mmCIF file of C-alpha atoms in Angstrom:
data_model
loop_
_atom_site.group_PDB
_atom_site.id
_atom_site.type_symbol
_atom_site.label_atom_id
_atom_site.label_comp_id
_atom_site.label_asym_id
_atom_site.label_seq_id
_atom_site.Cartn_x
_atom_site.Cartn_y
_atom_site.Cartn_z
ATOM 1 C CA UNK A 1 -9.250 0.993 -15.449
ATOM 2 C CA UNK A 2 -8.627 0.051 -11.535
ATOM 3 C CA UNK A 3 -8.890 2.961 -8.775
ATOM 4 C CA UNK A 4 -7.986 2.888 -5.169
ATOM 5 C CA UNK A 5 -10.252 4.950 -3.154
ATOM 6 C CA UNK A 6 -8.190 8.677 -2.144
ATOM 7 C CA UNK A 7 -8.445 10.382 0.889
ATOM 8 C CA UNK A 8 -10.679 13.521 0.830
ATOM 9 C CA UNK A 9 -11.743 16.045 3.550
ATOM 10 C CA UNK A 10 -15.214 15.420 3.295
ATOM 11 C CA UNK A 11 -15.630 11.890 4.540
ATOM 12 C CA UNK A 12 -13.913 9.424 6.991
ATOM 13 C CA UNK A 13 -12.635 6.619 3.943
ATOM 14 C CA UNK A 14 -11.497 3.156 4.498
ATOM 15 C CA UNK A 15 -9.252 1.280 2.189
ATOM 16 C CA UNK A 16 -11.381 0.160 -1.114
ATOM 17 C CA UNK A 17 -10.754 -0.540 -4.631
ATOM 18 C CA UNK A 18 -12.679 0.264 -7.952
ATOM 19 C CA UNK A 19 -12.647 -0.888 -11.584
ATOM 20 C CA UNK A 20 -14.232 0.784 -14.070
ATOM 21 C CA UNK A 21 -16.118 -1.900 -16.748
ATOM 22 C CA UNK A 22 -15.887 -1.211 -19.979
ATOM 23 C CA UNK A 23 -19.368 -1.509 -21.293
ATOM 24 C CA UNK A 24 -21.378 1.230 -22.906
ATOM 25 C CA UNK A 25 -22.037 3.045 -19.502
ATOM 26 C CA UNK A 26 -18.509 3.289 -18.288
ATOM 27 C CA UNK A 27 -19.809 2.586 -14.630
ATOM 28 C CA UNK A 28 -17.418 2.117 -11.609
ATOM 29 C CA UNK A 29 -17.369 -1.125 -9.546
ATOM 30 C CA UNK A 30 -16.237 -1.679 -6.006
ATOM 31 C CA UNK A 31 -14.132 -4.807 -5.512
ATOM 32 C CA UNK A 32 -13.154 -6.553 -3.061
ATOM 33 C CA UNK A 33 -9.593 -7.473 -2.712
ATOM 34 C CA UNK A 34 -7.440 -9.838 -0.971
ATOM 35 C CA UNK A 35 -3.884 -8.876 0.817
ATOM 36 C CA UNK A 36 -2.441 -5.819 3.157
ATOM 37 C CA UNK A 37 -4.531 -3.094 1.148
ATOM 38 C CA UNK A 38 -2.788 0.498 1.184
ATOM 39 C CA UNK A 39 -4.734 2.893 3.475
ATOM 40 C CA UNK A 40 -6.178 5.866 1.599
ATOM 41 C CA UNK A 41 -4.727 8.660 0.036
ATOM 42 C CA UNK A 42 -4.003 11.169 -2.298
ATOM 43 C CA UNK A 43 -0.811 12.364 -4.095
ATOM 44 C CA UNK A 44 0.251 9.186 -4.410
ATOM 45 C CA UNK A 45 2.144 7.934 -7.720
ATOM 46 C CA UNK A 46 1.417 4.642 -9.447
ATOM 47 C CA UNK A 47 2.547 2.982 -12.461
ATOM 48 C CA UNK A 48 1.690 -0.301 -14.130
ATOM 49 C CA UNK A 49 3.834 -3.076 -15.331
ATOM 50 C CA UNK A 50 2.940 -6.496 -16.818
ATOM 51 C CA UNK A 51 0.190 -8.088 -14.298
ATOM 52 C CA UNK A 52 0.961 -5.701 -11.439
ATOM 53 C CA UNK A 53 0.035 -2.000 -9.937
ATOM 54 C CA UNK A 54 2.538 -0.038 -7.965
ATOM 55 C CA UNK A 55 2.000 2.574 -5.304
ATOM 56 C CA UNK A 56 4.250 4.698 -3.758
ATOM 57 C CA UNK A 57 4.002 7.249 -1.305
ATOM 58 C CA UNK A 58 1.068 10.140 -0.816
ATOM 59 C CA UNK A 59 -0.716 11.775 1.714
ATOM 60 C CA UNK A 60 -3.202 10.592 4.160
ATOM 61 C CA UNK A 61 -5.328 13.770 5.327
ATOM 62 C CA UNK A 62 -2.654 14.063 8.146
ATOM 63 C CA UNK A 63 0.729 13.373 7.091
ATOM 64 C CA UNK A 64 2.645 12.101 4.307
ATOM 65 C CA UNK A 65 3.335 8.328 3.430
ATOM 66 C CA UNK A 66 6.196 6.818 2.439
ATOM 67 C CA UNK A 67 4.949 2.821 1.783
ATOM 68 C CA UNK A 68 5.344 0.485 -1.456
ATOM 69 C CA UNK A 69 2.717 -1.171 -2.656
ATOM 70 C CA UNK A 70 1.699 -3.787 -5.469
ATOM 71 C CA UNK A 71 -1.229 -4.918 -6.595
ATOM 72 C CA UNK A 72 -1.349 -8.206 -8.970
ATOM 73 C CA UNK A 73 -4.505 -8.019 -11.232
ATOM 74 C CA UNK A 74 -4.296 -11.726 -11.789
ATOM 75 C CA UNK A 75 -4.196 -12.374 -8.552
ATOM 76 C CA UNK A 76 -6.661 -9.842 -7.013
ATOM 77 C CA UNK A 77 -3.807 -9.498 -4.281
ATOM 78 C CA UNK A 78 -2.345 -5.905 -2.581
ATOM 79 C CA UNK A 79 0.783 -6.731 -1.227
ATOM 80 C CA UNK A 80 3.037 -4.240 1.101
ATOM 81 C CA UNK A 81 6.379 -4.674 -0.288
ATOM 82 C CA UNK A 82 9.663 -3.925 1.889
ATOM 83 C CA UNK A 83 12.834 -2.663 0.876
ATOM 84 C CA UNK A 84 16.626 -3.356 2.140
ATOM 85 C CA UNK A 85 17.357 0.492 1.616
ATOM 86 C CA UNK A 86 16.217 3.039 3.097
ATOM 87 C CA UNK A 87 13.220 5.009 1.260
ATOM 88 C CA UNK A 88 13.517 8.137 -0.611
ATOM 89 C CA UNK A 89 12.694 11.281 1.575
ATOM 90 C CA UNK A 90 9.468 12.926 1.900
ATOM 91 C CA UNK A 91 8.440 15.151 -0.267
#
Protein backbone atom coordinates (compact mmCIF):
# COMPACT_ATOMS: atom_id res chain seq x y z
CA UNK A 1 0.00 0.00 0.00
CA UNK A 2 1.69 3.58 -0.95
CA UNK A 3 0.31 6.91 0.82
CA UNK A 4 1.07 10.48 0.07
CA UNK A 5 1.12 12.53 3.11
CA UNK A 6 -2.61 14.82 3.28
CA UNK A 7 -2.93 18.10 4.43
CA UNK A 8 -4.42 18.47 7.96
CA UNK A 9 -5.11 21.52 10.22
CA UNK A 10 -3.00 20.51 12.87
CA UNK A 11 0.48 20.70 11.42
CA UNK A 12 2.42 22.68 8.72
CA UNK A 13 3.14 19.28 6.13
CA UNK A 14 5.58 19.11 3.38
CA UNK A 15 5.30 16.82 0.45
CA UNK A 16 6.21 13.02 1.64
CA UNK A 17 5.38 9.61 0.68
CA UNK A 18 4.61 6.32 2.69
CA UNK A 19 4.40 2.58 2.00
CA UNK A 20 3.02 0.38 4.18
CA UNK A 21 5.29 -3.19 4.37
CA UNK A 22 3.60 -6.04 4.47
CA UNK A 23 5.12 -7.98 7.28
CA UNK A 24 3.35 -9.15 10.38
CA UNK A 25 3.26 -5.56 11.94
CA UNK A 26 1.73 -3.72 9.07
CA UNK A 27 4.08 -0.66 9.88
CA UNK A 28 4.25 2.50 7.64
CA UNK A 29 7.52 3.63 5.96
CA UNK A 30 8.54 7.04 4.77
CA UNK A 31 10.22 7.07 1.36
CA UNK A 32 11.94 9.11 -0.34
CA UNK A 33 11.07 9.83 -3.86
CA UNK A 34 12.50 11.24 -6.89
CA UNK A 35 10.55 13.81 -9.41
CA UNK A 36 8.09 17.08 -9.03
CA UNK A 37 6.25 15.52 -5.87
CA UNK A 38 2.49 16.80 -5.51
CA UNK A 39 2.20 19.25 -2.57
CA UNK A 40 -0.12 17.99 0.17
CA UNK A 41 -3.59 17.49 0.34
CA UNK A 42 -6.72 16.06 0.98
CA UNK A 43 -9.81 15.22 -1.17
CA UNK A 44 -7.83 14.28 -3.72
CA UNK A 45 -8.77 11.15 -6.05
CA UNK A 46 -6.27 8.52 -7.15
CA UNK A 47 -6.41 5.43 -9.03
CA UNK A 48 -3.84 2.84 -10.02
CA UNK A 49 -2.99 1.35 -13.30
CA UNK A 50 -0.23 -1.11 -14.33
CA UNK A 51 3.19 0.38 -12.75
CA UNK A 52 1.76 3.86 -12.13
CA UNK A 53 -0.33 6.08 -9.40
CA UNK A 54 -2.53 8.91 -10.50
CA UNK A 55 -3.57 12.02 -8.65
CA UNK A 56 -5.91 14.44 -9.45
CA UNK A 57 -7.10 17.39 -7.88
CA UNK A 58 -7.88 18.09 -3.87
CA UNK A 59 -7.56 20.60 -1.46
CA UNK A 60 -4.62 22.18 0.10
CA UNK A 61 -5.81 23.74 3.58
CA UNK A 62 -6.46 26.96 1.49
CA UNK A 63 -7.87 26.38 -1.78
CA UNK A 64 -8.64 23.74 -4.12
CA UNK A 65 -6.17 22.05 -6.68
CA UNK A 66 -6.64 21.21 -9.92
CA UNK A 67 -2.98 19.33 -10.93
CA UNK A 68 -2.28 15.72 -12.52
CA UNK A 69 -0.03 13.68 -11.15
CA UNK A 70 1.72 10.15 -11.68
CA UNK A 71 3.71 8.27 -9.77
CA UNK A 72 5.71 5.14 -11.40
CA UNK A 73 6.37 2.49 -8.64
CA UNK A 74 9.12 1.03 -10.74
CA UNK A 75 10.62 3.95 -11.11
CA UNK A 76 10.23 5.64 -7.66
CA UNK A 77 9.42 8.82 -9.89
CA UNK A 78 6.32 11.63 -9.26
CA UNK A 79 5.90 13.25 -12.34
CA UNK A 80 3.50 16.51 -12.94
CA UNK A 81 1.80 15.66 -16.05
CA UNK A 82 0.27 18.50 -18.44
CA UNK A 83 -2.61 18.43 -20.52
CA UNK A 84 -3.49 20.11 -24.11
CA UNK A 85 -7.15 20.74 -22.76
CA UNK A 86 -8.21 22.61 -20.44
CA UNK A 87 -8.94 20.86 -16.89
CA UNK A 88 -12.22 19.95 -15.56
CA UNK A 89 -13.70 22.70 -13.20
CA UNK A 90 -13.38 22.87 -9.58
CA UNK A 91 -15.38 21.21 -7.59
Amino acid sequence: MFSLKCYTDNESATPASFKLSRNKSYSWQRIETLGSKPSPRSLHSGVVVGDNMYIFGGYDGTQRINDFFRYNFKKNEWELINSNSPPPSLR
